[in-house]
Short mmCIF file of C-alpha atoms in Angstrom, two decimals:
data_model
loop_
_atom_site.label_atom_id
_atom_site.label_comp_id
_atom_site.label_asym_id
_atom_site.label_seq_id
_atom_site.Cartn_x
_atom_site.Cartn_y
_atom_site.Cartn_z
CA UNK A 200 -27.39 -7.46 -13.31
CA UNK A 201 -24.02 -7.18 -15.03
CA UNK A 202 -24.02 -3.38 -14.78
CA UNK A 203 -25.11 -3.60 -11.12
CA UNK A 204 -22.25 -5.98 -10.35
CA UNK A 205 -19.77 -3.75 -12.18
CA UNK A 206 -21.04 -0.65 -10.38
CA UNK A 207 -20.68 -2.31 -6.99
CA UNK A 208 -17.10 -3.37 -7.73
CA UNK A 209 -16.12 0.09 -8.92
CA UNK A 210 -17.78 1.74 -5.92
CA UNK A 211 -16.10 -0.62 -3.45
CA UNK A 212 -12.71 -0.09 -5.06
CA UNK A 213 -12.67 3.66 -5.75
CA UNK A 214 -15.13 5.41 -3.43
CA UNK A 215 -13.05 4.79 -0.25
CA UNK A 216 -10.13 6.57 -1.93
CA UNK A 217 -12.29 9.60 -2.61
CA UNK A 218 -13.61 9.58 0.96
CA UNK A 219 -10.11 9.40 2.43
CA UNK A 220 -8.94 12.23 0.17
CA UNK A 221 -11.87 14.44 1.15
CA UNK A 222 -11.91 13.67 4.87
CA UNK A 223 -8.16 13.59 5.57
CA UNK A 224 -7.66 17.27 4.79
CA UNK A 225 -5.82 16.71 1.52
CA UNK A 226 -8.60 18.44 -0.42
CA UNK A 227 -8.31 21.51 1.82
CA UNK A 228 -4.61 21.83 0.98
CA UNK A 229 -5.23 21.32 -2.77
CA UNK A 230 -2.89 18.34 -2.68
CA UNK A 231 -4.32 16.62 -5.76
CA UNK A 232 -1.35 17.29 -8.02
CA UNK A 233 1.06 16.36 -5.28
CA UNK A 234 -0.72 13.01 -5.04
CA UNK A 235 -0.35 12.68 -8.82
CA UNK A 236 3.37 13.36 -8.47
CA UNK A 237 3.58 10.71 -5.76
CA UNK A 238 1.81 8.32 -8.12
CA UNK A 239 4.38 9.12 -10.80
CA UNK A 240 7.13 8.32 -8.29
CA UNK A 241 5.40 4.98 -7.66
CA UNK A 242 5.53 4.14 -11.38
CA UNK A 243 9.22 5.06 -11.59
CA UNK A 244 9.96 3.00 -8.49
CA UNK A 245 8.20 -0.05 -9.93
CA UNK A 246 10.21 0.33 -13.14
CA UNK A 247 13.44 0.37 -11.13
CA UNK A 248 12.32 -2.76 -9.24
CA UNK A 249 11.49 -4.56 -12.48
CA UNK A 250 14.89 -3.72 -13.97
CA UNK A 251 16.65 -4.81 -10.78
CA UNK A 252 14.74 -8.10 -10.62
CA UNK A 253 15.33 -8.84 -14.29
CA UNK A 254 19.05 -8.08 -14.01
CA UNK A 255 20.06 -9.68 -10.72
CA UNK A 256 17.24 -12.11 -9.91
CA UNK A 257 16.28 -13.95 -13.12
CA UNK A 258 13.20 -16.15 -13.02
CA UNK A 259 13.87 -19.82 -12.31
CA UNK A 260 11.66 -22.77 -13.18
CA UNK A 261 9.89 -24.34 -10.21
CA UNK A 262 7.59 -27.28 -9.84
CA UNK A 263 3.91 -26.36 -10.21
CA UNK A 264 2.22 -25.98 -6.85
CA UNK A 265 5.49 -25.49 -4.94
CA UNK A 266 6.84 -22.31 -3.38
CA UNK A 267 10.22 -20.84 -4.29
CA UNK A 268 10.99 -19.31 -0.90
CA UNK A 269 14.43 -18.02 -1.94
CA UNK A 270 13.07 -16.34 -5.05
CA UNK A 271 10.12 -14.81 -3.21
CA UNK A 272 12.43 -13.64 -0.42
CA UNK A 273 14.69 -11.86 -2.90
CA UNK A 274 11.69 -10.28 -4.65
CA UNK A 275 10.34 -9.05 -1.32
CA UNK A 276 13.76 -7.68 -0.39
CA UNK A 277 13.65 -5.49 -3.50
CA UNK A 278 10.51 -3.86 -2.04
CA UNK A 279 12.88 -1.86 0.16
CA UNK A 280 13.10 0.42 -2.89
CA UNK A 281 9.47 1.36 -2.19
CA UNK A 282 10.51 2.63 1.25
CA UNK A 283 13.30 4.69 -0.31
CA UNK A 284 10.87 6.05 -2.88
CA UNK A 285 8.36 7.05 -0.20
CA UNK A 286 11.10 8.79 1.78
CA UNK A 287 12.24 10.77 -1.27
CA UNK A 288 8.67 11.78 -2.11
CA UNK A 289 7.99 13.02 1.42
CA UNK A 290 11.30 14.91 1.54
CA UNK A 291 10.24 16.90 -1.54
CA UNK A 292 6.96 18.16 -0.05
CA UNK A 293 6.76 20.97 2.46
CA UNK A 294 4.05 20.86 5.10
CA UNK A 295 2.90 19.11 8.24
CA UNK A 296 3.97 15.54 8.88
CA UNK A 297 0.42 14.27 8.44
CA UNK A 298 0.18 16.00 5.06
CA UNK A 299 3.46 14.46 3.89
CA UNK A 300 2.71 10.83 4.60
CA UNK A 301 -0.92 11.15 3.54
CA UNK A 302 0.12 12.53 0.14
CA UNK A 303 2.77 9.85 -0.32
CA UNK A 304 0.54 7.00 0.86
CA UNK A 305 -2.49 8.20 -1.09
CA UNK A 306 -0.51 8.70 -4.29
CA UNK A 307 1.22 5.33 -3.91
CA UNK A 308 -2.02 3.42 -3.25
CA UNK A 309 -3.97 5.15 -6.03
CA UNK A 310 -1.25 4.50 -8.60
CA UNK A 311 -1.15 0.84 -7.58
CA UNK A 312 -4.95 0.65 -7.87
CA UNK A 313 -4.92 2.08 -11.39
CA UNK A 314 -1.97 -0.01 -12.58
CA UNK A 315 -2.87 -3.39 -11.07
CA UNK A 316 -6.65 -3.43 -10.70
CA UNK A 317 -8.24 -0.99 -13.14
CA UNK A 318 -8.17 -3.27 -16.21
CA UNK A 319 -9.17 -6.48 -14.36
CA UNK A 320 -12.09 -4.70 -12.73
CA UNK A 321 -13.11 -2.93 -15.93
CA UNK A 322 -12.95 -6.03 -18.12
CA UNK A 323 -13.78 -8.81 -15.66
CA UNK A 324 -16.53 -7.23 -13.57
CA UNK A 325 -18.49 -6.43 -16.74
CA UNK A 326 -18.72 -10.12 -17.61
CA UNK A 327 -21.99 -11.95 -17.95
CA UNK A 328 -21.45 -14.21 -14.94
CA UNK A 329 -21.08 -12.92 -11.39
CA UNK A 330 -17.73 -13.72 -9.78
CA UNK A 331 -16.84 -12.98 -6.16
CA UNK A 332 -13.16 -12.51 -7.00
CA UNK A 333 -13.86 -9.00 -8.27
CA UNK A 334 -15.58 -8.09 -5.01
CA UNK A 335 -12.54 -9.50 -3.21
CA UNK A 336 -10.27 -7.46 -5.46
CA UNK A 337 -12.20 -4.32 -4.52
CA UNK A 338 -11.88 -5.06 -0.80
CA UNK A 339 -8.18 -5.82 -1.30
CA UNK A 340 -7.70 -2.37 -2.85
CA UNK A 341 -9.12 -0.81 0.32
CA UNK A 342 -6.71 -2.85 2.44
CA UNK A 343 -3.85 -1.67 0.21
CA UNK A 344 -4.87 1.95 0.79
CA UNK A 345 -4.55 1.55 4.56
CA UNK A 346 -1.34 -0.45 4.10
CA UNK A 347 0.41 2.19 1.98
CA UNK A 348 -0.62 5.07 4.22
CA UNK A 349 0.62 3.11 7.25
CA UNK A 350 3.95 2.32 5.57
CA UNK A 351 4.38 5.97 4.56
CA UNK A 352 3.67 6.95 8.18
CA UNK A 353 6.30 4.46 9.41
CA UNK A 354 8.89 5.80 6.95
CA UNK A 355 8.14 9.32 8.15
CA UNK A 356 8.40 8.22 11.80
CA UNK A 357 11.78 6.60 11.10
CA UNK A 358 13.10 9.91 9.75
CA UNK A 359 12.02 11.80 12.88
CA UNK A 360 14.77 12.83 15.27
CA UNK A 361 12.32 13.12 18.18
CA UNK A 362 11.01 9.56 17.87
CA UNK A 363 11.38 7.70 21.14
CA UNK A 364 14.34 5.30 21.06
CA UNK A 365 12.14 2.51 22.37
CA UNK A 366 9.86 2.95 19.35
CA UNK A 367 12.62 2.65 16.75
CA UNK A 368 12.86 -1.20 16.86
CA UNK A 369 9.07 -1.38 16.50
CA UNK A 370 9.16 0.90 13.45
CA UNK A 371 11.92 -1.17 11.83
CA UNK A 372 10.09 -4.42 12.57
CA UNK A 373 6.85 -3.15 11.06
CA UNK A 374 8.68 -1.87 7.99
CA UNK A 375 10.31 -5.27 7.59
CA UNK A 376 6.95 -7.02 7.87
CA UNK A 377 5.52 -4.61 5.31
CA UNK A 378 8.29 -5.45 2.83
CA UNK A 379 7.95 -9.20 3.30
CA UNK A 380 4.15 -9.27 3.45
CA UNK A 381 3.87 -10.88 -0.03
CA UNK A 382 6.18 -13.70 1.11
CA UNK A 383 4.16 -14.18 4.29
CA UNK A 384 0.98 -14.34 2.21
CA UNK A 385 2.49 -16.97 -0.10
CA UNK A 386 3.61 -19.08 2.87
CA UNK A 387 0.13 -18.89 4.40
CA UNK A 388 -1.45 -19.95 1.12
CA UNK A 389 0.92 -22.91 0.68
CA UNK A 390 1.39 -24.09 4.26
CA UNK A 391 -1.94 -23.30 5.90
CA UNK A 392 -4.08 -23.53 2.78
CA UNK A 393 -6.10 -20.40 3.46
CA UNK A 394 -9.04 -19.78 1.18
CA UNK A 395 -9.47 -16.50 -0.68
CA UNK A 396 -11.84 -14.99 1.90
CA UNK A 397 -9.77 -16.10 4.88
CA UNK A 398 -6.64 -14.76 3.21
CA UNK A 399 -8.37 -11.43 2.65
CA UNK A 400 -9.41 -11.40 6.31
CA UNK A 401 -5.83 -12.18 7.37
CA UNK A 402 -4.55 -9.28 5.24
CA UNK A 403 -7.13 -6.96 6.78
CA UNK A 404 -6.19 -8.05 10.31
CA UNK A 405 -2.46 -7.66 9.70
CA UNK A 406 -2.90 -4.25 8.07
CA UNK A 407 -5.19 -3.05 10.86
CA UNK A 408 -2.67 -4.02 13.54
CA UNK A 409 0.18 -2.26 11.71
CA UNK A 410 -1.99 0.84 11.15
CA UNK A 411 -3.07 1.06 14.80
CA UNK A 412 0.48 0.67 16.12
CA UNK A 413 1.76 3.25 13.62
CA UNK A 414 -0.99 5.69 14.59
CA UNK A 415 -0.23 5.24 18.28
CA UNK A 416 3.46 6.04 17.72
CA UNK A 417 2.53 9.03 15.58
CA UNK A 418 0.27 10.42 18.30
CA UNK A 419 3.00 9.84 20.91
CA UNK A 420 5.23 12.46 19.26
CA UNK A 421 4.69 15.63 21.35
CA UNK A 422 5.14 18.05 18.43
CA UNK A 423 2.06 16.63 16.70
CA UNK A 424 -0.03 18.61 19.10
CA UNK A 425 1.58 21.84 17.91
CA UNK A 426 1.20 21.41 14.13
CA UNK A 427 4.73 20.28 13.37
CA UNK A 428 5.98 21.00 9.85
CA UNK A 429 8.84 18.47 9.85
#
């Protein structure tokens, strides 16, 4: 039973990444090592964020059960570095727009999966007792995959000179929401009291909306029908 539970968690967490890699065309372009490079950029970006937070935003003591909105806001603001990192990664790769943001998003999401969820899933899901939190963690990793690809797409759209002017405020708004998503999640947990499953559902709904809007704006760019390489 323990092995079955562990196998399910691993499959739920990792198999969707393999499917996306195979079905998105990345495998056809032999983009594996480019995804690894994007993952390396993710690690460097997180190191820069940690140094910045430790230097300019030291941890303050708060009452247990309360929410430090100012501290969480500042931490979420630092996530803008992720957007800069994604932009730099995409600027280094030559190819179609779809290939650029898919490589960046895939590399970013996979690196996050390995760094933040590999050990908890490996150690916790192999425990004697069944715990739903590891299934939730696996589903959350799938949501993160869609989230990072959507954010990479938005960063790429922002850099486009042929993006419709009416779409620019929407792109900026979605990028802002993406940066402050952790703060929004914390507020929902404290103010609304969402349970773990409802919170996961809220994340999935939010990410789906952002992904659909981003995809619609991507498809609205005329050059995408002619295999643009910008």
